[in-house]
Tab-separated table of C-alpha atoms in Angstrom:
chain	number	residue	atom	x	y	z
A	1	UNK	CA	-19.815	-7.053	-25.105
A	2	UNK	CA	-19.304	-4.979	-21.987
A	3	UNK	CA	-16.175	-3.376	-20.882
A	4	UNK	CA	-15.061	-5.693	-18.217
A	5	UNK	CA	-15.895	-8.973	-20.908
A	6	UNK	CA	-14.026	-6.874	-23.915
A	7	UNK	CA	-10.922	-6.583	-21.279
A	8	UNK	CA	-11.200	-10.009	-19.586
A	9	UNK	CA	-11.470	-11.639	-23.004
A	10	UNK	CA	-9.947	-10.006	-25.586
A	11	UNK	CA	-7.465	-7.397	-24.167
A	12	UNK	CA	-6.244	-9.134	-21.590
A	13	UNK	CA	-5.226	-12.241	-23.465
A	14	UNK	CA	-4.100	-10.695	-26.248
A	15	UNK	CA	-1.791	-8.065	-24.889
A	16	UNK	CA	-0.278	-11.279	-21.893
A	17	UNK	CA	0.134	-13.224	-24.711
A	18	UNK	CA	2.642	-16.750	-23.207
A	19	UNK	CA	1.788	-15.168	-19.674
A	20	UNK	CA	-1.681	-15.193	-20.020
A	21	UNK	CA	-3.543	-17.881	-17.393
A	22	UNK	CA	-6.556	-18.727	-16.654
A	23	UNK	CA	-5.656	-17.571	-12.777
A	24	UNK	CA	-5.104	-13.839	-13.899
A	25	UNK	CA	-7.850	-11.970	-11.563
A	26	UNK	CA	-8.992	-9.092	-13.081
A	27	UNK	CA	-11.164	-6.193	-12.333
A	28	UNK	CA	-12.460	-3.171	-14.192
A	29	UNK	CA	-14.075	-0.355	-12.246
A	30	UNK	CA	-15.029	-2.663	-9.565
A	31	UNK	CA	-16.733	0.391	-7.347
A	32	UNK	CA	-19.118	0.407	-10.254
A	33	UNK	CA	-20.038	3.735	-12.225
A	34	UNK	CA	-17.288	6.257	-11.502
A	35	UNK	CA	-19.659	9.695	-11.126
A	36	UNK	CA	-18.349	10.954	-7.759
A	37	UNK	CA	-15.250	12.820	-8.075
A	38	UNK	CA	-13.059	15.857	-6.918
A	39	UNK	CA	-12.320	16.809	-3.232
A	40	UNK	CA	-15.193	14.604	-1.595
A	41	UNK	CA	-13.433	11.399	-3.582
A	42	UNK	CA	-9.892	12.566	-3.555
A	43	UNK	CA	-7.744	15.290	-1.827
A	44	UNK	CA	-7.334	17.307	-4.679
A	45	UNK	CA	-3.897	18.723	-2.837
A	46	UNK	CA	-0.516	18.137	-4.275
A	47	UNK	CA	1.937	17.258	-1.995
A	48	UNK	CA	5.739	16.128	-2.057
A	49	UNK	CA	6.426	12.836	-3.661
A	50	UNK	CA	6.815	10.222	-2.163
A	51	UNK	CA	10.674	9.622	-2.803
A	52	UNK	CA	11.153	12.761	-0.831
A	53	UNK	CA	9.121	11.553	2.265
A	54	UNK	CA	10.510	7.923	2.570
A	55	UNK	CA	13.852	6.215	1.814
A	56	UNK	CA	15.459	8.309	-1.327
A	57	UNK	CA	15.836	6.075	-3.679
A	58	UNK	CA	16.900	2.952	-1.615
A	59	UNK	CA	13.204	1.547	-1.865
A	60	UNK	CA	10.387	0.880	-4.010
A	61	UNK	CA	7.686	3.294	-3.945
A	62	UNK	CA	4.489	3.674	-6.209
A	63	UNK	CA	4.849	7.540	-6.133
A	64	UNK	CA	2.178	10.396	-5.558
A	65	UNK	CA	2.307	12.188	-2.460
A	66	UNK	CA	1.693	11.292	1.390
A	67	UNK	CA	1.181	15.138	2.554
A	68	UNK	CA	-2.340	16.429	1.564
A	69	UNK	CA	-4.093	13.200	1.702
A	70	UNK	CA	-6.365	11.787	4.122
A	71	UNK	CA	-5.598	8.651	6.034
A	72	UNK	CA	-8.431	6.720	3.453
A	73	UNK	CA	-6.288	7.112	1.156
A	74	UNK	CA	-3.772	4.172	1.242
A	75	UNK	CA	-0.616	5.573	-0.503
A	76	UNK	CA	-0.515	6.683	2.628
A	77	UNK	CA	-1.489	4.697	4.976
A	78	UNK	CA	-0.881	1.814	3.230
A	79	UNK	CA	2.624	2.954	3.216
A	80	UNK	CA	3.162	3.355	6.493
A	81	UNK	CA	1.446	0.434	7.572
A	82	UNK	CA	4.168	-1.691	5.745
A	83	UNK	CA	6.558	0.359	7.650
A	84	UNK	CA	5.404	-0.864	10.998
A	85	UNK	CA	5.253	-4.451	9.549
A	86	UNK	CA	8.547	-4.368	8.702
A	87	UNK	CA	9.757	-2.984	11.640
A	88	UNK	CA	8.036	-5.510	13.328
A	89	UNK	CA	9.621	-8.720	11.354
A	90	UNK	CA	12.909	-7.029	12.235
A	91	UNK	CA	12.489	-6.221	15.379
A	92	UNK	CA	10.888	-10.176	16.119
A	93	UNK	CA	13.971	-11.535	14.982
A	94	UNK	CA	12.514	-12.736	11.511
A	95	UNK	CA	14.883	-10.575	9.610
A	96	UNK	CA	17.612	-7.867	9.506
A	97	UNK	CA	16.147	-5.848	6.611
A	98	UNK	CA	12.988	-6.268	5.623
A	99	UNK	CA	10.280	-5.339	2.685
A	100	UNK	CA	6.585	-5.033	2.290
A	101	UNK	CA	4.681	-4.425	-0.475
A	102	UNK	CA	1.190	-3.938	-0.837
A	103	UNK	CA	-1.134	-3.005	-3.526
A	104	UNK	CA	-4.736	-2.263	-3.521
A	105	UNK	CA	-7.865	-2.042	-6.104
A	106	UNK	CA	-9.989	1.097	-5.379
A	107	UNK	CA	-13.048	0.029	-3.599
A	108	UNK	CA	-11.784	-3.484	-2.750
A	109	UNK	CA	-10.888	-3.542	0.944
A	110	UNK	CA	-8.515	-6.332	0.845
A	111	UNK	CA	-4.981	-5.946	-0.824
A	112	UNK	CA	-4.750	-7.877	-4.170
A	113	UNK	CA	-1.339	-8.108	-2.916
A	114	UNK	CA	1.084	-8.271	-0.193
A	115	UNK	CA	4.427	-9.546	-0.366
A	116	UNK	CA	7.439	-9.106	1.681
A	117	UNK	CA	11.189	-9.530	1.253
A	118	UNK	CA	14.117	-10.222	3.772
A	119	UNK	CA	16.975	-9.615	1.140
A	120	UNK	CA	18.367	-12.813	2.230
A	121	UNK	CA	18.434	-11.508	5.993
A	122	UNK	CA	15.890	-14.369	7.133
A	123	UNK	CA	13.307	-17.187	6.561
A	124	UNK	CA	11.026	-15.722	3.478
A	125	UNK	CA	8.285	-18.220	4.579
A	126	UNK	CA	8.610	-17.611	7.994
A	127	UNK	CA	8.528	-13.554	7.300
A	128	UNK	CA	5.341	-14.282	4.749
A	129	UNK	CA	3.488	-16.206	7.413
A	130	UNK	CA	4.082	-13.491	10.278
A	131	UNK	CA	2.996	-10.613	7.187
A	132	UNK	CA	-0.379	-12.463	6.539
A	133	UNK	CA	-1.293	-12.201	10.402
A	134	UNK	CA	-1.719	-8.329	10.184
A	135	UNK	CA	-4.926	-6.407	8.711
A	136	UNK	CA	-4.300	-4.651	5.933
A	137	UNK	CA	-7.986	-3.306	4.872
A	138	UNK	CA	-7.692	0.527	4.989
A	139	UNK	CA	-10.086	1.198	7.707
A	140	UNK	CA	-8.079	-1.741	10.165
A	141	UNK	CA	-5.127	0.566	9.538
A	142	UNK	CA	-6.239	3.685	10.164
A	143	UNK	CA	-7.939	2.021	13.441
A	144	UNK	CA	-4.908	0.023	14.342
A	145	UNK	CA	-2.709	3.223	13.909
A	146	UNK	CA	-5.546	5.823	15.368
A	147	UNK	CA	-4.789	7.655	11.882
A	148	UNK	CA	-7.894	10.039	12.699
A	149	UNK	CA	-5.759	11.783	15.392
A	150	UNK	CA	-4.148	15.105	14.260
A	151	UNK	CA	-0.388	14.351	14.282
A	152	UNK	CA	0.571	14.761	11.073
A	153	UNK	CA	2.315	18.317	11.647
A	154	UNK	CA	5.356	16.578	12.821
A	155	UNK	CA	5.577	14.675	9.394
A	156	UNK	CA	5.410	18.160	7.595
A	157	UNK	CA	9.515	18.468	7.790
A	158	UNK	CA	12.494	15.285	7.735
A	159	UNK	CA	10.334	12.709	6.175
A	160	UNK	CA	7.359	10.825	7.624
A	161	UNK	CA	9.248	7.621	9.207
A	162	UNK	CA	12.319	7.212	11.755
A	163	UNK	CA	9.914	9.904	14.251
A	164	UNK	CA	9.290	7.453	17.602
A	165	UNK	CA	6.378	9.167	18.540
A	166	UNK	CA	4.166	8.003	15.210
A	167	UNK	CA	2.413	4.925	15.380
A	168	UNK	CA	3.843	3.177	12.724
A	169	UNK	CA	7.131	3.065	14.281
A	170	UNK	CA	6.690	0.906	17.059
């Protein structure tokens, strides 16, 4: 059998066990062969983590690094498109503290997930209807967000959000 109908099949079921559904999507590899690698596929620079960049430990994070990378890549601006998201529930009234989450599948433009969460500080629906109205492929981002530009010198020191001038704080 091939890898994807080995994982799909056997490993997937097997390892979900009682959570196992017929609705699971899964993928394997879905850019196809995997031959292109290094700095032309990924910023091979190491930056600070995450943690260090964003909230401390008061929110969820997937880790890695936002300095070093390129605005393709969408631990980073991925991340900070959530930021402006959120700000924007808030600042529309939906909620007084707000989450969003998103997650991605290398070379599938569209999220396989994006959720949000109002703590209890407003209308989850309401918050998840407003969420699904934005575009979060990578390349609407980084056009929404101008992401090309060069400002990222002012995110070198204090953390990448809370700065008014960025994009993803308005």
């Amino acid at each position: 059998p091939t890898i994807h109908a080995f994982v799909a099949d056997e490993l997937v079921p097997h390892t979900l066990g009682d959570w196992y559904h017929s609705g699971i999507r899964i993928k394997v590899n879905p850019t196809g062969s995997f031959v292109q690698g290094g700095p032309s596929a990924d910023c091979g620079v190491t930056g600070r983590k995450i943690i260090v960049d964003t909230y401390g430990g008061m929110g969820r994070h997937g880790g890695g690094a936002f300095s070093g990378k390129d605005p393709s890549k969408v631990d980073r601006s991925g991340a900070y498109f959530c930021r402006l998201v959120a700000r924007q529930l808030v600042d529309q009234g939906l909620a007084k503290r707000a989450e969003v989450q998103v997650a991605y599948a290398i070379g599938v433009a569209e999220p396989v997930s994006v959720k949000v969460d109002t703590f209890g500080t407003g209308d989850e629906g309401a918050a998840a209807e407003f969420v699904r109205t934005f575009d979060f492929r990578p390349a609407a981002i980084i056009e929404r967000l101008d992401l090309l530009r060069p400002i990222y010198r002012q995110t070198t020191n204090y953390g990448h959000f809370g700065k008014p001038d960025l994009p993803w704080e308005v």
